[in-house]
mmCIF file of C-alpha atoms in Angstrom:
data_model
loop_
_atom_site.group_PDB
_atom_site.id
_atom_site.type_symbol
_atom_site.label_atom_id
_atom_site.label_comp_id
_atom_site.label_asym_id
_atom_site.label_seq_id
_atom_site.Cartn_x
_atom_site.Cartn_y
_atom_site.Cartn_z
ATOM 1 C CA MET A 1 76.505 -36.469 20.228
ATOM 2 C CA THR A 2 73.970 -35.537 22.797
ATOM 3 C CA ASP A 3 70.316 -36.152 22.019
ATOM 4 C CA ARG A 4 68.405 -32.955 21.506
ATOM 5 C CA GLU A 5 65.514 -32.279 23.913
ATOM 6 C CA PRO A 6 62.195 -31.740 22.064
ATOM 7 C CA THR A 7 61.122 -28.139 22.031
ATOM 8 C CA ARG A 8 57.486 -27.581 23.166
ATOM 9 C CA HIS A 9 55.647 -24.712 21.527
ATOM 10 C CA GLY A 10 52.661 -22.944 23.132
ATOM 11 C CA THR A 11 49.334 -22.892 21.365
ATOM 12 C CA PRO A 12 49.129 -19.782 19.155
ATOM 13 C CA VAL A 13 46.734 -17.024 20.255
ATOM 14 C CA GLY A 14 44.966 -17.147 16.880
ATOM 15 C CA LEU A 15 44.195 -20.833 17.367
ATOM 16 C CA LEU A 16 42.580 -20.114 20.715
ATOM 17 C CA ALA A 17 40.523 -17.231 19.284
ATOM 18 C CA LEU A 18 39.281 -19.313 16.360
ATOM 19 C CA GLY A 19 38.373 -22.143 18.671
ATOM 20 C CA ALA A 20 36.367 -19.762 20.835
ATOM 21 C CA LEU A 21 34.496 -18.449 17.832
ATOM 22 C CA LEU A 22 33.616 -21.921 16.617
ATOM 23 C CA LEU A 23 32.517 -22.906 20.088
ATOM 24 C CA ALA A 24 30.204 -19.883 20.270
ATOM 25 C CA ALA A 25 28.774 -20.806 16.890
ATOM 26 C CA CYS A 26 27.609 -24.144 18.244
ATOM 27 C CA SER A 27 24.481 -22.456 19.626
ATOM 28 C CA SER A 28 21.322 -22.913 17.530
ATOM 29 C CA MET A 29 21.048 -20.495 14.620
ATOM 30 C CA GLY A 30 17.410 -21.290 13.842
ATOM 31 C CA PRO A 31 15.680 -18.924 16.314
ATOM 32 C CA ARG A 32 17.863 -15.991 15.271
ATOM 33 C CA THR A 33 16.734 -16.321 11.646
ATOM 34 C CA VAL A 34 12.980 -16.179 12.352
ATOM 35 C CA ALA A 35 12.693 -12.425 12.914
ATOM 36 C CA CYS A 36 14.537 -11.641 9.691
ATOM 37 C CA ASP A 37 13.194 -14.355 7.415
ATOM 38 C CA ARG A 38 9.564 -14.195 8.506
ATOM 39 C CA PHE A 39 9.301 -10.544 7.492
ATOM 40 C CA ARG A 40 11.565 -10.939 4.485
ATOM 41 C CA TYR A 41 9.437 -13.708 2.961
ATOM 42 C CA GLY A 42 6.192 -12.132 4.110
ATOM 43 C CA ASP A 43 7.088 -8.856 2.444
ATOM 44 C CA ALA A 44 8.057 -10.639 -0.781
ATOM 45 C CA MET A 45 4.772 -12.588 -0.780
ATOM 46 C CA SER A 46 2.690 -9.462 -0.194
ATOM 47 C CA ARG A 47 4.491 -7.512 -2.896
ATOM 48 C CA SER A 48 4.250 -10.294 -5.496
ATOM 49 C CA THR A 49 0.548 -10.918 -4.716
ATOM 50 C CA LYS A 50 -0.283 -7.266 -5.376
ATOM 51 C CA GLN A 51 1.746 -7.264 -8.590
ATOM 52 C CA GLN A 52 0.108 -10.470 -9.826
ATOM 53 C CA MET A 53 -3.386 -9.105 -9.162
ATOM 54 C CA LEU A 54 -2.602 -5.821 -10.906
ATOM 55 C CA MET A 55 -1.036 -7.618 -13.873
ATOM 56 C CA ASN A 56 -4.162 -9.759 -14.246
ATOM 57 C CA LEU A 57 -6.349 -6.641 -14.240
ATOM 58 C CA VAL A 58 -4.163 -5.215 -17.005
ATOM 59 C CA ARG A 59 -4.378 -8.493 -18.937
ATOM 60 C CA MET A 60 -8.160 -8.514 -18.711
ATOM 61 C CA ARG A 61 -8.274 -4.845 -19.717
ATOM 62 C CA TYR A 62 -6.529 -5.938 -22.906
ATOM 63 C CA MET A 63 -8.857 -8.968 -23.207
ATOM 64 C CA GLU A 64 -6.276 -11.565 -22.246
ATOM 65 C CA PRO A 65 -7.034 -14.423 -19.841
ATOM 66 C CA PRO A 66 -5.696 -14.047 -16.294
ATOM 67 C CA ALA A 67 -2.933 -16.309 -15.014
ATOM 68 C CA PHE A 68 -2.486 -17.065 -11.334
ATOM 69 C CA VAL A 69 0.519 -18.874 -9.913
ATOM 70 C CA GLU A 70 0.386 -19.768 -6.227
ATOM 71 C CA VAL A 71 3.322 -20.236 -3.911
ATOM 72 C CA SER A 72 2.497 -23.589 -2.358
ATOM 73 C CA SER A 73 5.591 -23.922 -0.171
ATOM 74 C CA MET A 74 8.775 -22.105 0.778
ATOM 75 C CA ILE A 75 11.654 -23.957 2.395
ATOM 76 C CA ASP A 76 14.816 -22.079 3.305
ATOM 77 C CA GLN A 77 17.668 -24.272 4.544
ATOM 78 C CA PHE A 78 20.659 -22.749 6.217
ATOM 79 C CA GLY A 79 23.938 -24.574 6.680
ATOM 80 C CA ARG A 80 26.965 -23.581 8.705
ATOM 81 C CA GLU A 81 30.108 -25.499 9.472
ATOM 82 C CA GLY A 82 33.629 -24.756 10.632
ATOM 83 C CA ARG A 83 36.823 -26.709 10.949
ATOM 84 C CA ILE A 84 40.169 -26.247 12.576
ATOM 85 C CA SER A 85 43.259 -28.400 12.221
ATOM 86 C CA GLY A 86 46.825 -28.244 13.390
ATOM 87 C CA ALA A 87 49.971 -30.338 13.225
ATOM 88 C CA ALA A 88 53.483 -30.029 14.584
ATOM 89 C CA GLY A 89 56.668 -32.030 14.231
ATOM 90 C CA TRP A 90 59.977 -31.930 16.139
ATOM 91 C CA ASN A 91 63.308 -32.938 14.705
ATOM 92 C CA THR A 92 65.513 -34.800 17.197
ATOM 93 C CA ALA A 93 68.105 -36.276 14.856
ATOM 94 C CA LEU A 94 69.620 -33.635 12.631
ATOM 95 C CA PRO A 95 70.287 -30.228 14.143
ATOM 96 C CA GLN A 96 70.337 -28.525 10.805
ATOM 97 C CA LEU A 97 66.681 -29.401 10.152
ATOM 98 C CA ALA A 98 64.064 -27.087 11.688
ATOM 99 C CA ASP A 99 60.959 -28.146 13.513
ATOM 100 C CA THR A 100 57.713 -28.096 11.485
ATOM 101 C CA GLN A 101 54.309 -26.702 12.410
ATOM 102 C CA ASN A 102 51.127 -26.010 10.432
ATOM 103 C CA LEU A 103 47.713 -24.626 11.322
ATOM 104 C CA GLY A 104 44.530 -24.688 9.225
ATOM 105 C CA ALA A 105 41.016 -23.344 9.680
ATOM 106 C CA GLY A 106 37.962 -22.922 7.488
ATOM 107 C CA ALA A 107 34.284 -22.059 7.602
ATOM 108 C CA ARG A 108 31.340 -22.412 5.203
ATOM 109 C CA TRP A 109 27.879 -20.822 5.121
ATOM 110 C CA SER A 110 25.041 -21.818 2.800
ATOM 111 C CA ASP A 111 21.494 -20.524 2.196
ATOM 112 C CA ARG A 112 19.383 -22.786 -0.045
ATOM 113 C CA PRO A 113 15.817 -21.519 -0.555
ATOM 114 C CA THR A 114 13.430 -23.913 -2.311
ATOM 115 C CA ILE A 115 10.146 -22.361 -3.486
ATOM 116 C CA THR A 116 7.347 -24.401 -5.071
ATOM 117 C CA TYR A 117 4.935 -22.729 -7.491
ATOM 118 C CA THR A 118 1.545 -24.143 -8.460
ATOM 119 C CA PRO A 119 -0.484 -22.719 -11.378
ATOM 120 C CA LEU A 120 -4.140 -22.154 -10.566
ATOM 121 C CA SER A 121 -5.957 -24.387 -13.032
ATOM 122 C CA GLY A 122 -8.586 -27.060 -13.458
ATOM 123 C CA GLN A 123 -11.216 -27.496 -10.769
ATOM 124 C CA LYS A 124 -9.490 -25.148 -8.377
ATOM 125 C CA PHE A 125 -9.464 -22.405 -11.038
ATOM 126 C CA ALA A 126 -13.183 -22.921 -11.638
ATOM 127 C CA ARG A 127 -13.984 -22.971 -7.940
ATOM 128 C CA SER A 128 -11.874 -19.941 -7.051
ATOM 129 C CA LEU A 129 -12.619 -17.697 -10.025
ATOM 130 C CA LEU A 130 -15.850 -18.821 -11.701
ATOM 131 C CA THR A 131 -18.114 -19.669 -8.745
ATOM 132 C CA PRO A 132 -20.450 -16.779 -7.772
ATOM 133 C CA LEU A 133 -19.763 -15.306 -4.358
ATOM 134 C CA THR A 134 -22.360 -16.312 -1.785
ATOM 135 C CA PRO A 135 -24.783 -13.631 -0.526
ATOM 136 C CA GLU A 136 -24.167 -14.717 3.076
ATOM 137 C CA MET A 137 -20.429 -14.108 2.762
ATOM 138 C CA LEU A 138 -20.867 -10.695 1.142
ATOM 139 C CA PHE A 139 -23.364 -9.384 3.651
ATOM 140 C CA ALA A 140 -21.363 -10.826 6.546
ATOM 141 C CA LEU A 141 -18.389 -8.754 5.375
ATOM 142 C CA VAL A 142 -20.602 -5.665 5.178
ATOM 143 C CA GLN A 143 -21.868 -6.363 8.701
ATOM 144 C CA ALA A 144 -18.253 -6.714 9.823
ATOM 145 C CA GLY A 145 -17.580 -3.140 8.746
ATOM 146 C CA TRP A 146 -16.572 -3.259 5.090
ATOM 147 C CA PRO A 147 -18.066 -0.284 3.185
ATOM 148 C CA ALA A 148 -21.190 -1.455 1.349
ATOM 149 C CA GLU A 149 -20.424 0.956 -1.496
ATOM 150 C CA VAL A 150 -17.122 -0.811 -2.136
ATOM 151 C CA LEU A 151 -18.024 -4.423 -1.438
ATOM 152 C CA LEU A 152 -21.553 -4.600 -2.878
ATOM 153 C CA GLY A 153 -20.636 -2.229 -5.681
ATOM 154 C CA LEU A 154 -17.884 -4.665 -6.673
ATOM 155 C CA THR A 155 -19.694 -7.961 -6.296
ATOM 156 C CA VAL A 156 -23.452 -7.519 -6.835
ATOM 157 C CA ARG A 157 -25.176 -7.404 -10.214
ATOM 158 C CA SER A 158 -28.659 -6.922 -8.806
ATOM 159 C CA ILE A 159 -30.713 -7.083 -5.602
ATOM 160 C CA ASN A 160 -34.349 -8.168 -6.133
ATOM 161 C CA GLY A 161 -34.033 -6.995 -9.719
ATOM 162 C CA VAL A 162 -32.565 -3.566 -8.850
ATOM 163 C CA ARG A 163 -29.519 -3.461 -11.097
ATOM 164 C CA ASN A 164 -25.984 -2.341 -10.413
ATOM 165 C CA GLU A 165 -23.934 -1.005 -13.318
ATOM 166 C CA THR A 166 -21.816 -3.274 -15.506
ATOM 167 C CA ALA A 167 -18.673 -1.949 -17.172
ATOM 168 C CA SER A 168 -17.723 -5.022 -19.225
ATOM 169 C CA PRO A 169 -18.118 -4.408 -22.974
ATOM 170 C CA ALA A 170 -20.147 -7.616 -23.375
ATOM 171 C CA ASN A 171 -23.020 -6.178 -21.344
ATOM 172 C CA ARG A 172 -22.494 -2.526 -20.486
ATOM 173 C CA GLN A 173 -25.316 -0.911 -18.563
ATOM 174 C CA TYR A 174 -25.815 1.894 -16.102
ATOM 175 C CA ALA A 175 -27.138 1.270 -12.612
ATOM 176 C CA ASP A 176 -30.768 1.785 -11.706
ATOM 177 C CA PRO A 177 -31.167 5.006 -9.703
ATOM 178 C CA GLU A 178 -32.480 3.039 -6.727
ATOM 179 C CA PHE A 179 -29.340 0.904 -6.408
ATOM 180 C CA ALA A 180 -27.143 3.635 -4.897
ATOM 181 C CA GLU A 181 -30.027 4.726 -2.650
ATOM 182 C CA LEU A 182 -30.492 1.136 -1.488
ATOM 183 C CA ILE A 183 -26.822 0.819 -0.511
ATOM 184 C CA ARG A 184 -26.887 4.131 1.377
ATOM 185 C CA ILE A 185 -29.964 3.061 3.345
ATOM 186 C CA TRP A 186 -28.405 -0.315 4.153
ATOM 187 C CA THR A 187 -25.281 1.463 5.421
ATOM 188 C CA ARG A 188 -27.273 3.761 7.712
ATOM 189 C CA LEU A 189 -29.253 0.851 9.157
ATOM 190 C CA ARG A 190 -26.076 -1.147 9.766
ATOM 191 C CA ASN A 191 -24.258 1.779 11.398
ATOM 192 C CA ALA A 192 -27.223 2.325 13.715
ATOM 193 C CA GLY A 193 -27.267 -1.355 14.731
ATOM 194 C CA ALA A 194 -30.758 -1.759 13.293
ATOM 195 C CA LEU A 195 -30.036 -4.963 11.362
ATOM 196 C CA SER A 196 -28.219 -8.228 11.904
ATOM 197 C CA LEU A 197 -27.326 -11.326 9.911
ATOM 198 C CA ARG A 198 -27.645 -14.946 11.052
ATOM 199 C CA LEU A 199 -27.902 -18.405 9.510
ATOM 200 C CA ALA A 200 -31.270 -20.128 9.377
ATOM 201 C CA GLN A 201 -31.611 -23.325 11.409
ATOM 202 C CA SER A 202 -33.379 -25.159 8.595
ATOM 203 C CA GLU A 203 -31.600 -26.724 5.609
ATOM 204 C CA PRO A 204 -30.188 -25.295 3.461
ATOM 205 C CA ARG A 205 -28.749 -22.915 6.046
ATOM 206 C CA GLN A 206 -29.279 -19.639 4.224
ATOM 207 C CA GLY A 207 -28.626 -16.195 5.612
ATOM 208 C CA VAL A 208 -31.453 -14.353 7.358
ATOM 209 C CA VAL A 209 -31.457 -10.562 7.623
ATOM 210 C CA ALA A 210 -33.198 -9.420 10.786
ATOM 211 C CA PHE A 211 -34.251 -5.787 11.274
ATOM 212 C CA SER A 212 -34.570 -4.581 14.846
ATOM 213 C CA GLN A 213 -37.791 -2.648 15.322
ATOM 214 C CA ALA A 214 -36.625 -1.117 18.599
ATOM 215 C CA SER A 215 -33.319 0.061 17.110
ATOM 216 C CA ARG A 216 -35.085 1.604 14.132
ATOM 217 C CA ARG A 217 -37.399 3.604 16.341
ATOM 218 C CA HIS A 218 -34.631 4.643 18.689
ATOM 219 C CA SER A 219 -32.463 5.822 15.787
ATOM 220 C CA GLY A 220 -35.299 7.449 13.855
ATOM 221 C CA LEU A 221 -34.781 5.165 10.848
ATOM 222 C CA GLU A 222 -38.373 4.055 10.305
ATOM 223 C CA ARG A 223 -38.531 6.026 7.066
ATOM 224 C CA ASP A 224 -35.359 4.321 5.815
ATOM 225 C CA PHE A 225 -36.764 0.899 6.602
ATOM 226 C CA ALA A 226 -40.028 1.697 4.817
ATOM 227 C CA ARG A 227 -38.124 2.929 1.772
ATOM 228 C CA LEU A 228 -35.920 -0.197 1.782
ATOM 229 C CA ARG A 229 -39.002 -2.435 1.724
ATOM 230 C CA GLU A 230 -40.473 -0.322 -1.055
ATOM 231 C CA ILE A 231 -37.368 -0.568 -3.273
ATOM 232 C CA LEU A 232 -37.039 -4.321 -2.767
ATOM 233 C CA GLY A 233 -40.775 -5.061 -2.851
ATOM 234 C CA LEU A 234 -40.734 -6.679 0.600
ATOM 235 C CA PRO A 235 -43.846 -7.277 2.696
ATOM 236 C CA ALA A 236 -44.288 -6.177 6.309
ATOM 237 C CA GLY A 237 -42.030 -8.015 8.689
ATOM 238 C CA ASN A 238 -38.618 -7.931 10.298
ATOM 239 C CA GLU A 239 -36.880 -11.048 8.930
ATOM 240 C CA PHE A 240 -36.008 -11.750 5.307
ATOM 241 C CA LYS A 241 -34.068 -14.607 3.714
ATOM 242 C CA LEU A 242 -30.992 -14.062 1.548
ATOM 243 C CA ILE A 243 -30.932 -16.206 -1.593
ATOM 244 C CA TYR A 244 -28.826 -16.310 -4.721
ATOM 245 C CA GLY A 245 -30.735 -15.465 -7.880
ATOM 246 C CA LEU A 246 -32.175 -12.868 -10.195
ATOM 247 C CA ALA A 247 -35.605 -12.647 -8.556
ATOM 248 C CA PRO A 248 -37.122 -13.779 -5.244
ATOM 249 C CA THR A 249 -39.040 -17.060 -5.090
ATOM 250 C CA GLU A 250 -40.915 -16.092 -1.918
ATOM 251 C CA PRO A 251 -42.272 -12.672 -0.865
ATOM 252 C CA THR A 252 -39.792 -12.540 2.029
ATOM 253 C CA ASP A 253 -36.731 -13.333 -0.116
ATOM 254 C CA ILE A 254 -33.914 -10.892 -0.844
ATOM 255 C CA ALA A 255 -32.466 -12.264 -4.099
ATOM 256 C CA ILE A 256 -28.802 -11.381 -4.683
ATOM 257 C CA LEU A 257 -27.370 -11.949 -8.151
ATOM 258 C CA SER A 258 -23.700 -11.885 -7.259
ATOM 259 C CA ARG A 259 -20.632 -11.969 -9.450
ATOM 260 C CA SER A 260 -17.816 -14.463 -9.456
ATOM 261 C CA THR A 261 -14.283 -13.285 -8.723
ATOM 262 C CA MET A 262 -13.547 -13.453 -12.454
ATOM 263 C CA GLU A 263 -16.551 -11.216 -13.183
ATOM 264 C CA VAL A 264 -15.479 -8.787 -10.483
ATOM 265 C CA MET A 265 -12.022 -8.470 -12.030
ATOM 266 C CA ALA A 266 -13.322 -8.285 -15.605
ATOM 267 C CA ASN A 267 -15.789 -5.575 -14.641
ATOM 268 C CA LEU A 268 -13.297 -3.598 -12.568
ATOM 269 C CA ALA A 269 -10.665 -3.607 -15.319
ATOM 270 C CA TRP A 270 -12.807 -1.418 -17.590
ATOM 271 C CA TYR A 271 -12.914 1.534 -15.202
ATOM 272 C CA PHE A 272 -9.242 2.519 -15.390
ATOM 273 C CA GLU A 273 -7.583 4.528 -18.118
ATOM 274 C CA VAL A 274 -5.154 3.152 -20.718
ATOM 275 C CA PRO A 275 -2.923 4.926 -23.234
ATOM 276 C CA PRO A 276 -5.186 6.545 -25.897
ATOM 277 C CA GLU A 277 -3.103 5.094 -28.724
ATOM 278 C CA HIS A 278 -3.915 1.580 -27.503
ATOM 279 C CA VAL A 279 -7.629 2.287 -27.917
ATOM 280 C CA ALA A 280 -7.069 3.972 -31.279
ATOM 281 C CA SER A 281 -5.017 1.021 -32.580
ATOM 282 C CA GLY A 282 -7.596 -1.545 -31.446
ATOM 283 C CA ARG A 283 -5.486 -3.141 -28.716
ATOM 284 C CA THR A 284 -8.363 -2.594 -26.311
ATOM 285 C CA LEU A 285 -11.742 -0.873 -26.105
ATOM 286 C CA ALA A 286 -12.755 2.422 -24.569
ATOM 287 C CA THR A 287 -12.935 2.961 -20.821
ATOM 288 C CA PHE A 288 -16.384 2.728 -19.218
ATOM 289 C CA ARG A 289 -17.692 6.137 -18.111
ATOM 290 C CA SER A 290 -19.958 5.803 -15.124
ATOM 291 C CA LYS A 291 -22.853 8.157 -14.442
ATOM 292 C CA SER A 292 -22.579 7.518 -10.714
ATOM 293 C CA THR A 293 -20.310 9.643 -8.554
ATOM 294 C CA THR A 294 -20.673 7.631 -5.345
ATOM 295 C CA MET A 295 -21.236 3.958 -6.153
ATOM 296 C CA VAL A 296 -18.401 3.080 -8.500
ATOM 297 C CA PRO A 297 -15.652 1.208 -6.601
ATOM 298 C CA LYS A 298 -12.836 2.248 -8.893
ATOM 299 C CA VAL A 299 -9.255 1.139 -8.745
ATOM 300 C CA ARG A 300 -7.453 4.098 -10.248
ATOM 301 C CA VAL A 301 -4.703 2.510 -12.290
ATOM 302 C CA TYR A 302 -2.355 5.051 -13.858
ATOM 303 C CA HIS A 303 0.079 4.547 -16.710
ATOM 304 C CA SER A 304 3.471 6.057 -17.441
ATOM 305 C CA ARG A 305 6.455 5.480 -19.685
ATOM 306 C CA GLU A 306 8.737 5.809 -16.670
ATOM 307 C CA ARG A 307 8.708 3.536 -13.649
ATOM 308 C CA PRO A 308 6.831 5.298 -10.800
ATOM 309 C CA SER A 309 8.862 6.187 -7.734
ATOM 310 C CA ASP A 310 6.089 5.907 -5.117
ATOM 311 C CA ALA A 311 3.658 3.144 -6.086
ATOM 312 C CA PHE A 312 1.494 0.777 -4.055
ATOM 313 C CA ALA A 313 1.904 -1.756 -6.871
ATOM 314 C CA ALA A 314 3.409 -1.432 -10.342
ATOM 315 C CA VAL A 315 3.779 -3.723 -13.368
ATOM 316 C CA SER A 316 5.248 -3.259 -16.823
ATOM 317 C CA SER A 317 3.269 -4.144 -19.957
ATOM 318 C CA ARG A 318 3.196 -3.005 -23.586
ATOM 319 C CA GLY A 319 5.846 -0.340 -23.129
ATOM 320 C CA TYR A 320 4.119 1.287 -20.133
ATOM 321 C CA TRP A 321 4.136 1.035 -16.384
ATOM 322 C CA PHE A 322 0.679 0.503 -14.882
ATOM 323 C CA TYR A 323 0.497 1.369 -11.200
ATOM 324 C CA LEU A 324 -1.571 2.341 -8.161
ATOM 325 C CA GLU A 325 -0.444 5.366 -6.200
ATOM 326 C CA ASP A 326 0.440 4.694 -2.599
ATOM 327 C CA THR A 327 -1.471 7.825 -1.544
ATOM 328 C CA ASP A 328 -4.753 6.704 -3.170
ATOM 329 C CA VAL A 329 -6.590 5.262 -0.159
ATOM 330 C CA VAL A 330 -9.824 4.480 -2.051
ATOM 331 C CA SER A 331 -8.041 2.439 -4.711
ATOM 332 C CA LYS A 332 -5.974 0.612 -2.092
ATOM 333 C CA GLN A 333 -9.122 -0.258 -0.155
ATOM 334 C CA THR A 334 -10.818 -1.600 -3.277
ATOM 335 C CA PHE A 335 -7.700 -3.551 -4.200
ATOM 336 C CA PHE A 336 -7.567 -5.030 -0.716
ATOM 337 C CA ALA A 337 -11.231 -6.067 -1.011
ATOM 338 C CA LEU A 338 -10.435 -7.812 -4.295
ATOM 339 C CA GLU A 339 -7.553 -9.757 -2.728
ATOM 340 C CA LEU A 340 -9.766 -10.656 0.242
ATOM 341 C CA LEU A 341 -12.514 -12.018 -2.014
ATOM 342 C CA MET A 342 -9.932 -14.032 -3.915
ATOM 343 C CA SER A 343 -8.669 -15.641 -0.721
ATOM 344 C CA LEU A 344 -12.173 -16.367 0.608
ATOM 345 C CA THR A 345 -13.148 -18.300 -2.509
ATOM 346 C CA ASP A 346 -10.324 -20.804 -1.987
ATOM 347 C CA THR A 347 -12.252 -23.564 -0.228
ATOM 348 C CA GLU A 348 -9.531 -26.209 -0.119
ATOM 349 C CA HIS A 349 -9.032 -26.717 3.598
ATOM 350 C CA GLU A 350 -6.057 -28.997 3.198
ATOM 351 C CA THR A 351 -4.041 -26.182 1.615
ATOM 352 C CA LEU A 352 -3.354 -23.669 4.344
ATOM 353 C CA GLY A 353 -1.140 -21.385 2.305
ATOM 354 C CA PRO A 354 2.616 -20.945 2.030
ATOM 355 C CA VAL A 355 4.756 -22.626 4.663
ATOM 356 C CA VAL A 356 8.154 -21.249 5.600
ATOM 357 C CA ALA A 357 10.422 -23.921 7.039
ATOM 358 C CA ILE A 358 13.802 -23.020 8.503
ATOM 359 C CA GLY A 359 16.198 -25.920 8.681
ATOM 360 C CA GLY A 360 19.819 -26.865 8.719
#
């Protein structure tokens, strides 16, 4: 019996194609995920931040304590692996037995996001929510272009004793007539470049408001400046010191009694409407009705039994959907200011916010 010559089989086309695919997959996948994941996680963070803020306003409207949960880290690990195997055997002894061949391939993909949540509590809660906002920070934001009606209307209780309105049931009061006039004058002076804000060189480094005499005369705002000094009881001069407090300690002081972020939220919550039956049943108290048509920085929160189709932010509570309309620019601006103030009061420098790490 003649020995049988081993039969050599060519590599299958499918094996070559799979090998080419796996070879191409050896390139780094990390850079290709950045464009997708950066926006995907950023969009989720933005959406959840708005919803959390709105839910806390609703909670405070119903006299519940707010609850903030921060995302302290986000780690998304991707894994990808592939394998290919093959085996062949040739029979040289018994003609009746066929040669054997087998081919195997496999691939695996994994996406393992790990998100860490940290409740806002303890000292950080007190620092972020209960500490009054500094006058320097508020007026710096106004100088940077934020509308004084929105920002100061939200955050200031009084300026040199001239009172803003308070909507909270614990101390409801209407604004002094001069308060809205004061804010309008300040806005005109700022828009004309007639005032500036700087930090004093002496300790403590408090803010100093400087009024430019030349700019006032050039812009024809001398009457505004005189009226501003009259409302605030300021002496002649061009520089005045910003301090925190109810009343000035020196003739040249501008005393700002500012609110904390918690006060801002608690006050703002009482401007929006709630279902009438909730007021009638004692779940909450009546909405504050302002006498001012220009100075109230309202967030118009609407309510509906059905989920809104076009909302800037929406949350469900007590059988209703509470939401901000995406077309309401004024409410969105006020809501943005509230989120900005919340972020500025976080003074922990070692915590830089959520970190997205792509690995694998």
